[in-house]
Short mmCIF file of C-alpha atoms and ligand atoms in Angstrom, two decimals:
data_model
loop_
_atom_site.label_atom_id
_atom_site.label_comp_id
_atom_site.label_asym_id
_atom_site.label_seq_id
_atom_site.Cartn_x
_atom_site.Cartn_y
_atom_site.Cartn_z
CA UNK A 246 0.00 0.00 0.00
CA UNK A 247 2.34 2.74 1.25
CA UNK A 248 5.86 2.93 2.61
CA UNK A 249 6.52 5.41 5.40
CA UNK A 250 9.83 7.25 5.69
CA UNK A 251 10.90 8.32 9.20
CA UNK A 252 10.29 6.83 12.63
CA UNK A 253 9.76 10.03 14.60
CA UNK A 254 6.42 10.78 16.21
CA UNK A 255 5.03 11.84 12.83
CA UNK A 256 6.02 8.68 10.90
CA UNK A 257 4.74 6.47 13.73
CA UNK A 258 1.47 8.40 13.81
CA UNK A 259 1.13 7.96 10.04
CA UNK A 260 1.56 4.17 10.54
CA UNK A 261 -1.06 4.31 13.31
CA UNK A 262 -3.68 6.14 11.18
CA UNK A 263 -2.96 4.06 8.10
CA UNK A 264 -3.15 0.76 9.96
CA UNK A 265 -6.57 1.81 11.30
CA UNK A 266 -7.82 2.28 7.74
CA UNK A 267 -6.26 -0.49 5.65
CA UNK A 268 -5.66 -4.21 6.06
CA UNK A 269 -2.52 -4.52 3.93
CA UNK A 270 0.94 -4.63 5.57
CA UNK A 271 2.74 -1.30 6.11
CA UNK A 272 6.51 -0.73 6.14
CA UNK A 273 8.14 2.09 8.09
CA UNK A 274 11.82 2.90 7.46
CA UNK A 275 13.86 4.67 10.12
CA UNK A 276 17.40 5.78 9.26
CA UNK A 277 18.82 5.37 12.79
CA UNK A 278 18.62 2.62 15.39
CA UNK A 279 16.03 4.54 17.46
CA UNK A 280 12.46 5.66 17.01
CA UNK A 281 11.00 8.90 18.40
CA UNK A 282 12.97 11.54 16.47
CA UNK A 283 13.65 14.54 18.72
CA UNK A 284 11.63 13.11 21.60
CA UNK A 285 14.30 11.61 23.83
CA UNK A 286 13.99 10.93 27.55
CA UNK A 287 16.82 9.46 29.58
CA UNK A 288 16.88 8.23 33.17
CA UNK A 289 19.73 9.68 35.20
CA UNK A 290 19.89 8.26 38.74
CA UNK A 291 16.12 8.17 38.99
CA UNK A 292 15.60 11.59 37.33
CA UNK A 293 14.28 12.12 33.85
CA UNK A 294 16.24 14.33 31.46
CA UNK A 295 14.36 15.34 28.33
CA UNK A 296 16.57 16.50 25.49
CA UNK A 297 13.71 17.70 23.25
CA UNK A 298 9.99 18.28 23.86
CA UNK A 299 8.73 17.35 27.31
CA UNK A 300 5.12 18.49 27.50
CA UNK A 301 2.04 18.59 25.27
CA UNK A 302 -0.92 20.97 25.26
CA UNK A 303 -4.39 19.41 25.48
CA UNK A 304 -6.26 22.39 24.01
CA UNK A 305 -7.65 22.85 20.51
CA UNK A 306 -8.54 20.33 17.81
CA UNK A 307 -4.94 19.16 17.47
CA UNK A 308 -4.53 18.87 21.25
CA UNK A 309 -7.71 16.78 21.51
CA UNK A 310 -6.57 14.65 18.59
CA UNK A 311 -3.36 13.74 20.47
CA UNK A 312 -5.33 12.91 23.64
CA UNK A 313 -7.54 10.60 21.59
CA UNK A 314 -4.49 8.83 20.19
CA UNK A 315 -2.96 8.51 23.67
CA UNK A 316 -6.21 7.01 24.97
CA UNK A 317 -6.50 4.58 22.07
CA UNK A 318 -3.00 3.16 22.59
CA UNK A 319 -3.71 2.58 26.29
CA UNK A 320 -1.63 5.37 27.82
CA UNK A 321 -4.42 7.25 29.66
CA UNK A 322 -3.21 6.21 33.10
CA UNK A 323 0.34 7.33 32.32
CA UNK A 324 -0.60 10.98 31.76
CA UNK A 325 0.76 13.49 34.30
CA UNK A 326 -1.29 16.66 33.92
CA UNK A 327 -0.33 20.17 35.00
CA UNK A 328 -3.57 21.92 35.92
CA UNK A 329 -4.50 25.61 35.81
CA UNK A 330 -3.72 26.25 39.49
CA UNK A 331 -0.19 24.74 39.31
CA UNK A 332 2.77 27.14 39.58
CA UNK A 333 4.10 25.87 36.24
CA UNK A 334 0.82 26.85 34.56
CA UNK A 335 0.62 30.29 36.20
CA UNK A 336 4.18 31.56 36.40
CA UNK A 337 6.01 32.22 33.17
CA UNK A 338 8.76 34.79 33.10
CA UNK A 339 10.92 36.81 30.76
CA UNK A 340 14.39 38.07 31.58
CA UNK A 341 14.65 41.77 30.73
CA UNK A 342 16.58 44.68 32.33
CA UNK A 343 18.54 42.29 34.54
CA UNK A 344 15.37 40.91 36.18
CA UNK A 345 12.99 37.98 35.89
CA UNK A 346 9.57 39.50 35.15
CA UNK A 347 6.36 37.53 35.59
CA UNK A 348 4.09 37.64 32.53
CA UNK A 349 0.41 38.48 33.11
CA UNK A 350 -1.61 35.36 33.92
CA UNK A 351 -5.00 36.74 35.03
CA UNK A 352 -7.39 38.85 32.91
CA UNK A 353 -7.25 41.79 35.32
CA UNK A 354 -3.46 41.90 34.93
CA UNK A 355 -3.87 43.69 31.61
CA UNK A 356 -4.91 46.83 33.52
CA UNK A 357 -1.77 46.77 35.68
CA UNK A 358 1.59 48.22 34.74
CA UNK A 359 3.80 45.16 34.90
CA UNK A 360 7.53 45.43 34.18
CA UNK A 361 9.27 45.24 31.75
CA UNK A 362 6.32 46.89 29.94
CA UNK A 363 6.16 50.67 30.46
CA UNK A 364 2.33 50.75 30.16
CA UNK A 365 -0.51 48.40 31.15
CA UNK A 366 -1.15 45.84 28.40
CA UNK A 367 -4.55 47.41 27.73
CA UNK A 368 -2.55 50.20 26.04
CA UNK A 369 -1.67 47.66 23.33
CA UNK A 370 -5.41 47.16 22.67
CA UNK A 371 -5.88 50.92 22.34
CA UNK A 372 -2.82 51.08 20.06
CA UNK A 373 -4.45 48.50 17.77
CA UNK A 374 -7.81 50.28 17.77
CA UNK A 375 -6.22 53.59 16.80
CA UNK A 376 -3.28 52.55 14.58
CA UNK A 377 -3.86 53.05 10.86
CA UNK A 378 -4.56 50.07 8.63
CA UNK A 379 -1.62 48.93 6.55
CA UNK A 380 -2.40 50.31 3.12
CA UNK A 381 -0.30 47.77 1.22
CA UNK A 382 -2.10 44.48 0.70
CA UNK A 383 0.77 42.36 1.96
CA UNK A 384 0.78 38.65 1.21
CA UNK A 385 2.91 38.02 4.30
CA UNK A 386 5.19 39.85 6.74
CA UNK A 387 7.28 39.06 9.81
CA UNK A 388 5.43 38.49 13.05
CA UNK A 389 7.65 41.15 14.68
CA UNK A 390 6.75 43.86 12.18
CA UNK A 391 3.02 43.00 12.32
CA UNK A 392 2.92 43.07 16.13
CA UNK A 393 4.99 46.25 16.30
CA UNK A 394 2.57 48.01 13.92
CA UNK A 395 -0.57 46.81 15.68
CA UNK A 396 0.45 46.60 19.37
CA UNK A 397 3.68 48.61 19.76
CA UNK A 398 7.41 48.02 20.02
CA UNK A 399 7.58 46.61 23.56
CA UNK A 400 5.06 43.85 22.85
CA UNK A 401 6.96 42.94 19.68
CA UNK A 402 10.38 42.94 21.33
CA UNK A 403 9.64 41.38 24.71
CA UNK A 404 6.50 39.26 24.34
CA UNK A 405 6.69 38.11 20.71
CA UNK A 406 10.50 38.00 20.51
CA UNK A 407 10.63 35.61 23.45
CA UNK A 408 7.53 33.60 22.48
CA UNK A 409 9.01 32.82 19.06
CA UNK A 410 12.22 31.69 20.80
CA UNK A 411 10.22 29.38 23.06
CA UNK A 412 8.29 27.84 20.20
CA UNK A 413 10.76 27.52 17.36
CA UNK A 414 14.04 29.02 18.68
CA UNK A 415 13.67 31.51 15.85
CA UNK A 416 13.94 35.23 15.17
CA UNK A 417 10.54 36.95 15.19
CA UNK A 418 11.94 39.42 12.64
CA UNK A 419 12.20 36.56 10.10
CA UNK A 420 9.27 34.31 11.08
CA UNK A 421 6.02 34.66 9.13
CA UNK A 422 3.07 36.27 10.91
CA UNK A 423 1.00 33.36 9.57
CA UNK A 424 2.99 30.94 11.79
CA UNK A 425 0.96 32.00 14.85
CA UNK A 426 -1.34 34.84 13.91
CA UNK A 427 -2.85 34.21 10.51
CA UNK A 428 -6.37 35.14 11.68
CA UNK A 429 -5.18 38.39 13.28
CA UNK A 430 -3.28 39.30 10.11
CA UNK A 431 -6.43 38.71 8.04
CA UNK A 432 -8.45 40.77 10.53
CA UNK A 433 -6.27 43.76 9.84
CA UNK A 434 -6.53 43.32 6.09
CA UNK A 435 -10.30 42.91 6.16
CA UNK A 436 -11.35 45.25 8.96
CA UNK A 437 -8.38 47.58 9.51
CA UNK A 438 -7.47 46.26 12.96
CA UNK A 439 -7.11 43.10 15.00
CA UNK A 440 -9.67 43.87 17.71
CA UNK A 441 -12.12 45.49 15.29
CA UNK A 442 -11.95 42.27 13.31
CA UNK A 443 -12.45 40.11 16.40
CA UNK A 444 -15.55 42.03 17.42
CA UNK A 445 -17.06 42.12 13.92
CA UNK A 446 -16.24 38.47 13.29
CA UNK A 447 -17.88 37.39 16.54
CA UNK A 448 -21.02 39.34 15.56
CA UNK A 449 -21.29 38.68 11.83
CA UNK A 450 -18.53 36.24 10.80
CA UNK A 451 -19.34 32.79 9.50
CA UNK A 452 -18.43 30.08 11.97
CA UNK A 453 -15.95 27.55 10.59
CA UNK A 454 -16.94 23.95 11.24
CA UNK A 455 -14.55 22.59 13.84
CA UNK A 456 -13.69 18.88 13.78
CA UNK A 457 -15.41 17.21 16.74
CA UNK A 458 -13.18 14.82 18.67
CA UNK A 459 -14.51 13.28 21.88
CA UNK A 460 -13.22 10.82 24.40
CA UNK A 461 -12.88 10.03 28.08
CA UNK A 462 -9.34 11.48 28.36
CA UNK A 463 -10.46 14.67 26.59
CA UNK A 464 -13.34 15.04 29.04
CA UNK A 465 -10.96 14.51 31.95
CA UNK A 466 -8.59 17.18 30.61
CA UNK A 467 -11.47 19.67 30.41
CA UNK A 468 -12.94 18.77 33.81
CA UNK A 469 -9.59 19.03 35.56
CA UNK A 470 -8.46 22.13 33.62
CA UNK A 471 -5.25 20.67 32.28
CA UNK A 472 -2.92 23.26 30.77
CA UNK A 473 -0.10 20.92 29.70
CA UNK A 474 0.79 17.31 30.42
CA UNK A 475 3.71 14.92 30.30
CA UNK A 476 3.92 11.15 30.49
CA UNK A 477 5.12 9.01 33.39
CA UNK A 478 8.70 7.97 32.64
CA UNK A 479 9.17 10.79 30.13
CA UNK A 480 7.62 11.84 26.82
CA UNK A 481 9.52 9.09 24.99
CA UNK A 482 6.88 6.72 26.30
CA UNK A 483 4.65 8.10 23.53
CA UNK A 484 6.78 7.05 20.50
CA UNK A 485 7.80 3.84 22.30
CA UNK A 486 4.17 2.82 22.93
CA UNK A 487 3.05 3.97 19.49
CA UNK A 488 5.81 1.84 17.93
CA UNK A 489 4.75 -1.28 19.89
CA UNK A 490 1.14 -0.57 18.96
CA UNK A 491 1.77 -0.26 15.21
CA UNK A 492 4.06 -3.30 15.22
CA UNK A 493 1.13 -5.30 16.59
CA UNK A 494 -1.11 -3.96 13.83
CA UNK A 495 0.73 -5.08 10.71
CA UNK A 496 3.45 -2.38 10.52
CA UNK A 497 6.95 -3.64 9.98
CA UNK A 498 9.44 -1.17 11.46
CA UNK A 499 12.89 -1.27 9.82
CA UNK A 500 15.78 0.29 11.78
CA UNK A 501 19.08 1.57 10.30
CA UNK A 502 17.14 1.85 7.04
CA UNK A 503 18.03 5.18 5.43
CA UNK A 504 16.36 5.97 2.12
CA UNK A 505 18.83 7.27 -0.47
CA UNK A 506 16.56 7.75 -3.49
CA UNK A 507 12.92 7.89 -4.50
CA UNK A 508 11.99 7.03 -8.08
CA UNK A 509 8.49 7.70 -9.36
CA UNK A 510 7.20 5.33 -12.06
CA UNK A 511 3.80 5.52 -13.81
CA UNK A 512 2.18 2.90 -11.58
CA UNK A 513 4.41 2.71 -8.52
CA UNK A 514 7.06 4.48 -6.50
CA UNK A 515 10.37 2.89 -5.57
CA UNK A 516 12.38 3.79 -2.48
CA UNK A 517 16.03 2.71 -2.42
CA UNK A 518 16.94 1.67 1.11
CA UNK A 519 20.40 0.30 1.95
CA UNK A 520 20.83 -0.43 -1.76
CA UNK A 521 17.61 -2.47 -1.98
CA UNK A 522 14.51 -1.32 -3.86
CA UNK A 523 11.11 -1.20 -2.13
CA UNK A 524 8.12 -0.57 -4.40
CA UNK A 525 4.74 0.68 -3.20
CA UNK A 526 1.68 2.56 -4.46
CA UNK A 527 2.58 5.62 -2.39
CA UNK A 528 5.13 7.10 0.00
CA UNK A 529 4.37 9.02 3.17
CA UNK A 530 7.38 11.15 4.03
CA UNK A 531 7.79 12.32 7.61
CA UNK A 532 11.53 13.00 7.28
CA UNK A 533 12.90 16.58 7.39
CA UNK A 534 12.25 18.50 4.17
CA UNK A 535 15.97 18.96 3.39
CA UNK A 536 16.43 15.16 3.49
CA UNK A 537 13.44 14.58 1.21
CA UNK A 538 14.92 17.22 -1.13
CA UNK A 539 17.97 14.98 -1.66
CA UNK A 540 15.82 11.93 -2.45
CA UNK A 541 13.72 13.55 -5.19
CA UNK A 542 16.38 15.86 -6.70
CA UNK A 543 17.26 13.69 -9.68
CA UNK A 544 13.71 13.34 -11.04
CA UNK A 545 12.18 16.54 -9.64
CA UNK A 546 14.79 19.31 -9.19
CA UNK A 547 12.13 22.03 -8.82
CA UNK A 548 10.39 20.20 -5.98
CA UNK A 549 13.77 19.51 -4.41
CA UNK A 550 14.63 23.23 -4.46
CA UNK A 551 11.33 24.22 -2.82
CA UNK A 552 11.90 21.65 -0.08
CA UNK A 553 15.48 22.76 0.41
CA UNK A 554 14.39 26.38 0.88
CA UNK A 555 12.84 25.48 4.25
CA UNK A 556 15.69 26.17 6.67
CA UNK A 557 16.30 24.54 10.06
CA UNK A 558 18.12 25.66 13.20
CA UNK A 559 20.31 23.85 15.74
CA UNK A 560 19.40 23.95 19.44
CA UNK A 561 21.55 22.92 22.40
CA UNK A 562 19.67 21.78 25.50
CA UNK A 563 21.55 21.37 28.75
CA UNK A 564 19.93 19.33 31.54
CA UNK A 565 21.12 20.02 35.10
CA UNK A 566 20.30 18.28 38.33
CA UNK A 567 21.16 19.89 41.68
CA UNK A 568 21.13 17.89 44.92
CA UNK A 569 19.10 20.54 46.71
CA UNK A 570 15.43 21.50 46.66
CA UNK A 571 14.00 25.01 46.29
CA UNK A 572 16.95 26.68 44.62
CA UNK A 573 14.49 28.76 42.60
CA UNK A 574 13.21 32.03 44.04
CA UNK A 575 9.98 31.93 41.99
CA UNK A 576 8.58 28.50 41.10
CA UNK A 577 7.17 28.40 37.57
CA UNK A 578 7.42 26.94 34.09
CA UNK A 579 10.67 28.78 33.51
CA UNK A 580 11.77 31.90 31.71
CA UNK A 581 12.54 33.07 28.20
CA UNK A 582 15.17 35.59 27.15
CA UNK A 583 14.06 37.92 24.33
CA UNK A 584 16.72 38.28 21.61
CA UNK A 585 16.95 42.08 22.16
CA UNK A 586 18.54 41.35 25.57
CA UNK A 587 21.43 39.75 23.67
CA UNK A 588 22.45 36.99 26.09
CA UNK A 589 23.86 33.59 25.06
CA UNK A 590 20.81 31.56 26.11
CA UNK A 591 17.19 31.40 24.87
CA UNK A 592 15.60 30.37 28.13
CA UNK A 593 15.49 27.93 31.04
CA UNK A 594 12.80 25.36 31.92
CA UNK A 595 12.23 24.62 35.60
CA UNK A 596 11.69 20.86 35.20
CA UNK A 597 11.53 20.14 38.95
CA UNK A 598 8.60 22.56 39.24
CA UNK A 599 6.80 21.25 36.14
CA UNK A 600 7.21 17.62 37.18
CA UNK A 601 6.82 18.09 40.96
CA UNK A 602 10.27 16.74 41.79
CA UNK A 603 10.84 17.14 45.52
CA UNK A 604 14.26 17.33 47.23
CA UNK A 605 16.14 18.28 44.05
CA UNK A 606 16.19 21.08 41.49
CA UNK A 607 16.12 20.16 37.79
CA UNK A 608 16.64 22.71 35.02
CA UNK A 609 17.03 22.64 31.24
CA UNK A 610 18.90 25.52 29.62
CA UNK A 611 18.00 26.14 25.93
CA UNK A 612 20.63 27.72 23.67
CA UNK A 613 21.34 28.55 20.04
CA UNK A 614 18.46 28.32 17.60
CA UNK A 615 18.61 31.11 15.02
CA UNK A 616 21.74 32.45 16.79
CA UNK A 617 23.61 29.13 17.24
CA UNK A 618 26.54 29.86 14.93
CA UNK A 619 26.73 33.56 15.85
CA UNK A 620 27.03 32.73 19.57
CA UNK A 621 28.94 29.43 19.54
CA UNK A 622 30.54 28.93 16.11
CA UNK A 623 29.99 25.88 13.93
CA UNK A 624 31.28 23.18 16.24
CA UNK A 625 31.33 24.17 19.92
CA UNK A 626 32.47 21.61 22.48
CA UNK A 627 29.95 20.23 24.96
CA UNK A 628 32.14 21.63 27.76
CA UNK A 629 31.93 25.16 26.32
CA UNK A 630 28.13 25.00 26.06
CA UNK A 631 27.93 23.66 29.62
CA UNK A 632 30.20 26.43 30.93
CA UNK A 633 28.06 29.11 29.27
CA UNK A 634 24.84 27.52 30.60
CA UNK A 635 26.20 27.33 34.16
CA UNK A 636 27.40 30.92 34.05
CA UNK A 637 23.96 32.12 32.90
CA UNK A 638 22.20 30.06 35.59
CA UNK A 639 24.50 31.65 38.18
CA UNK A 640 23.92 35.19 36.90
CA UNK A 641 20.18 35.03 36.25
CA UNK A 642 18.94 32.51 38.84
CA UNK A 643 21.66 33.23 41.42
CA UNK A 644 22.42 29.51 41.70
CA UNK A 645 26.14 29.19 42.36
CA UNK A 646 26.01 25.54 43.43
CA UNK A 647 27.64 23.13 40.96
CA UNK A 648 25.09 20.70 39.47
CA UNK A 649 25.40 17.11 40.58
CA UNK A 650 24.62 15.75 37.13
CA UNK A 651 24.52 17.40 33.69
CA UNK A 652 23.78 16.32 30.11
CA UNK A 653 24.55 18.35 26.98
CA UNK A 654 22.45 17.62 23.88
CA UNK A 655 23.25 19.28 20.56
CA UNK A 656 20.19 18.90 18.34
CA UNK A 657 21.35 19.64 14.81
CA UNK A 658 18.69 20.87 12.35
CA UNK A 659 15.93 20.18 14.86
CA UNK A 660 13.37 22.93 14.24
CA UNK A 661 12.23 24.18 10.82
CA UNK A 662 11.83 27.94 10.51
CA UNK A 663 8.60 29.22 8.98
CA UNK A 664 10.17 32.33 7.47
CA UNK A 665 8.13 34.99 5.66
CA UNK A 666 6.80 33.30 2.51
CA UNK A 667 6.59 29.84 4.13
CA UNK A 668 2.89 29.37 3.37
CA UNK A 669 3.37 30.24 -0.30
CA UNK A 670 6.29 27.77 -0.47
CA UNK A 671 4.17 24.98 1.07
CA UNK A 672 1.37 25.78 -1.37
CA UNK A 673 3.86 25.58 -4.27
CA UNK A 674 5.15 22.23 -2.99
CA UNK A 675 1.64 20.80 -2.78
CA UNK A 676 0.70 22.21 -6.19
CA UNK A 677 3.80 20.64 -7.74
CA UNK A 678 2.99 17.23 -6.23
CA UNK A 679 -0.61 17.47 -7.41
CA UNK A 680 0.17 18.72 -10.93
CA UNK A 681 2.75 15.97 -11.41
CA UNK A 682 0.43 13.35 -9.86
CA UNK A 683 3.16 12.18 -7.49
CA UNK A 684 2.00 9.58 -4.96
CA UNK A 685 3.90 11.46 -2.25
CA UNK A 686 2.23 12.52 1.01
CA UNK A 687 3.96 14.90 3.39
CA UNK A 688 3.83 15.10 7.16
CA UNK A 689 6.16 16.18 9.96
CA UNK A 690 7.36 19.49 11.36
CA UNK A 691 8.42 21.11 8.08
CA UNK A 692 5.01 22.05 6.76
CA UNK A 693 2.01 22.81 9.00
CA UNK A 694 3.30 23.36 12.53
CA UNK A 695 6.31 22.37 14.62
CA UNK A 696 4.72 21.08 17.86
CA UNK A 697 4.00 17.49 18.87
CA UNK A 698 0.25 18.03 18.34
CA UNK A 699 0.88 19.61 14.93
CA UNK A 700 2.99 16.77 13.59
CA UNK A 701 0.59 14.07 14.81
CA UNK A 702 -2.28 15.91 13.15
CA UNK A 703 -0.23 16.40 9.96
CA UNK A 704 0.12 12.60 9.76
CA UNK A 705 -3.62 12.13 10.16
CA UNK A 706 -4.17 14.60 7.28
CA UNK A 707 -1.52 12.94 5.07
CA UNK A 708 -3.20 9.55 5.54
CA UNK A 709 -6.63 11.07 4.88
CA UNK A 710 -5.31 12.57 1.64
CA UNK A 711 -3.75 9.24 0.59
CA UNK A 712 -6.98 7.35 1.21
CA UNK A 713 -8.91 9.81 -1.00
CA UNK A 714 -6.82 8.74 -4.02
C1 LIG B 822 14.23 21.64 21.76
C2 LIG B 822 13.64 22.80 21.91
C3 LIG B 822 12.31 23.19 21.46
C4 LIG B 822 11.92 24.53 21.35
N1 LIG B 822 10.63 24.59 20.94
C5 LIG B 822 10.14 23.35 20.73
C6 LIG B 822 11.19 22.44 21.04
C7 LIG B 822 11.07 20.97 20.96
C8 LIG B 822 8.78 23.05 20.29
C9 LIG B 822 7.74 23.83 21.02
N2 LIG B 822 7.85 24.31 22.28
C10 LIG B 822 6.68 24.96 22.60
C11 LIG B 822 5.81 24.91 21.52
C12 LIG B 822 4.42 25.55 21.51
C13 LIG B 822 3.30 24.64 21.47
C14 LIG B 822 3.39 23.46 22.39
O1 LIG B 822 3.31 22.36 21.86
O2 LIG B 822 3.52 23.64 23.60
C15 LIG B 822 6.45 24.19 20.53
C16 LIG B 822 5.92 23.85 19.17
C17 LIG B 822 6.41 25.61 23.89
C18 LIG B 822 7.47 25.31 24.84
N3 LIG B 822 8.61 26.03 24.95
C19 LIG B 822 9.42 25.49 25.85
C20 LIG B 822 8.78 24.32 26.36
C21 LIG B 822 9.35 23.39 27.38
C22 LIG B 822 7.54 24.22 25.73
C23 LIG B 822 6.49 23.19 25.93
C24 LIG B 822 6.54 22.15 24.84
C25 LIG B 822 7.83 21.35 24.88
O3 LIG B 822 8.04 20.59 25.81
O4 LIG B 822 8.66 21.56 23.95
C26 LIG B 822 10.76 26.03 26.21
C27 LIG B 822 11.64 26.27 25.06
N4 LIG B 822 11.58 25.62 23.88
C28 LIG B 822 12.52 26.10 23.05
C29 LIG B 822 13.23 27.11 23.70
C30 LIG B 822 14.36 27.89 23.12
C31 LIG B 822 12.70 27.22 24.97
C32 LIG B 822 13.15 28.15 25.99
C33 LIG B 822 12.98 28.11 27.25
C34 LIG B 822 12.75 25.68 21.66
#
């Protein structure tokens, strides 16, 4: 039926959705000896170190879709939720002007003047209501320039600059507004302002039909007001369990099976893997776009170029475990450092707060992203990255104790960057595939969202598309 390339969470999800719909055997090819992609949890003397993603959001259609999948593979009782009243859900900070500043968490906070902002956040609403409409009908722009025009410079620099770091380790001055705020961007174009658009849309706008996904775990997440959740034993339990599940439902998972070429023929598509040819009716690709670009270059150079134009960044994550509890002055999710502050780190996650670890303090320092090479060169040593991380922890969190255990992870090309023009590029890629009738179905982080929920949902959509043919 179809061969699947890539054994990260997206490829495994594709195998899961496909195996639910068809009875023929499915083959999944993973280039390395591990499944799970960037989701990697390791046990260190009883503590869990996550090198990549560690939590998932339950909200929205994509969030509910992931909960449904988790329930259906029997992981409901392994979910560790963080509810609305938890410190990790309420306290998020940004480091500006030499201080950790709590971001507003309650509605009434928008009327208060909270540093580092020089005015109450309600001033940003007034700014939007009074700022002129952009007269040029832009197809796209950077999220920084859009937010600066509509809500003012401080919101763009501090709030959006750091948020984009926390989501894709990217530069808000390069990332497309459509990455996070497509509806708000359209509101301005249609109504002249974001809030004007929100009000008019709620009164007169047509309501889009939202996919209904129900389930016991979803109901529990709503009842208990989950904000984020992790899994007992670490997030890697998700790809591990998904892999066991699909292996029991007719999917053959091949390890150390890197694809080196894809050849499209009139009635089949052939993937060359370790020198052997594997024919199928279709291919679902969940591998990074730059890797897929190499595989199709010979037959489809134009498609290859479009795929190659999606750039990726490197992120270093440094896990630290201190043999002492309560080293943090303010318990919370952690803090982000906006790029305008120009420090060598992007942020720090307070893992011991998020995961209720008593007696010890666990942190993860995030570094690099869009600024990896600028700050650390092309090939920094693990020791150098660790030294920088420890120095920043000492300066910002005033923790001068030496960590008992550390782990440095350098994640090369881990997050795709949805730069201005990304949506047009993705449209061009899909148009090319359609016009050339290629039996190629795309999922993964490169196209329609970089989060765990996004990539699982992208696999569901890729399978849906394949089954339509
Ligand atoms: C390896 C670093 C990652 C950075 N962003 C992501 C990864 C994997 C992906 C990501 N992180 C967040 C989102 C938003 C939606 C969501 O699914 O929650 C996405 C797509 C939010 C987020 N940011 C940080 C954390 C711990 C989370 C929760 C989700 C997760 O566990 O990844 C902190 C953080 N992430 C990055 C940086 C630089 C950073 C800074 C403190 C980059």
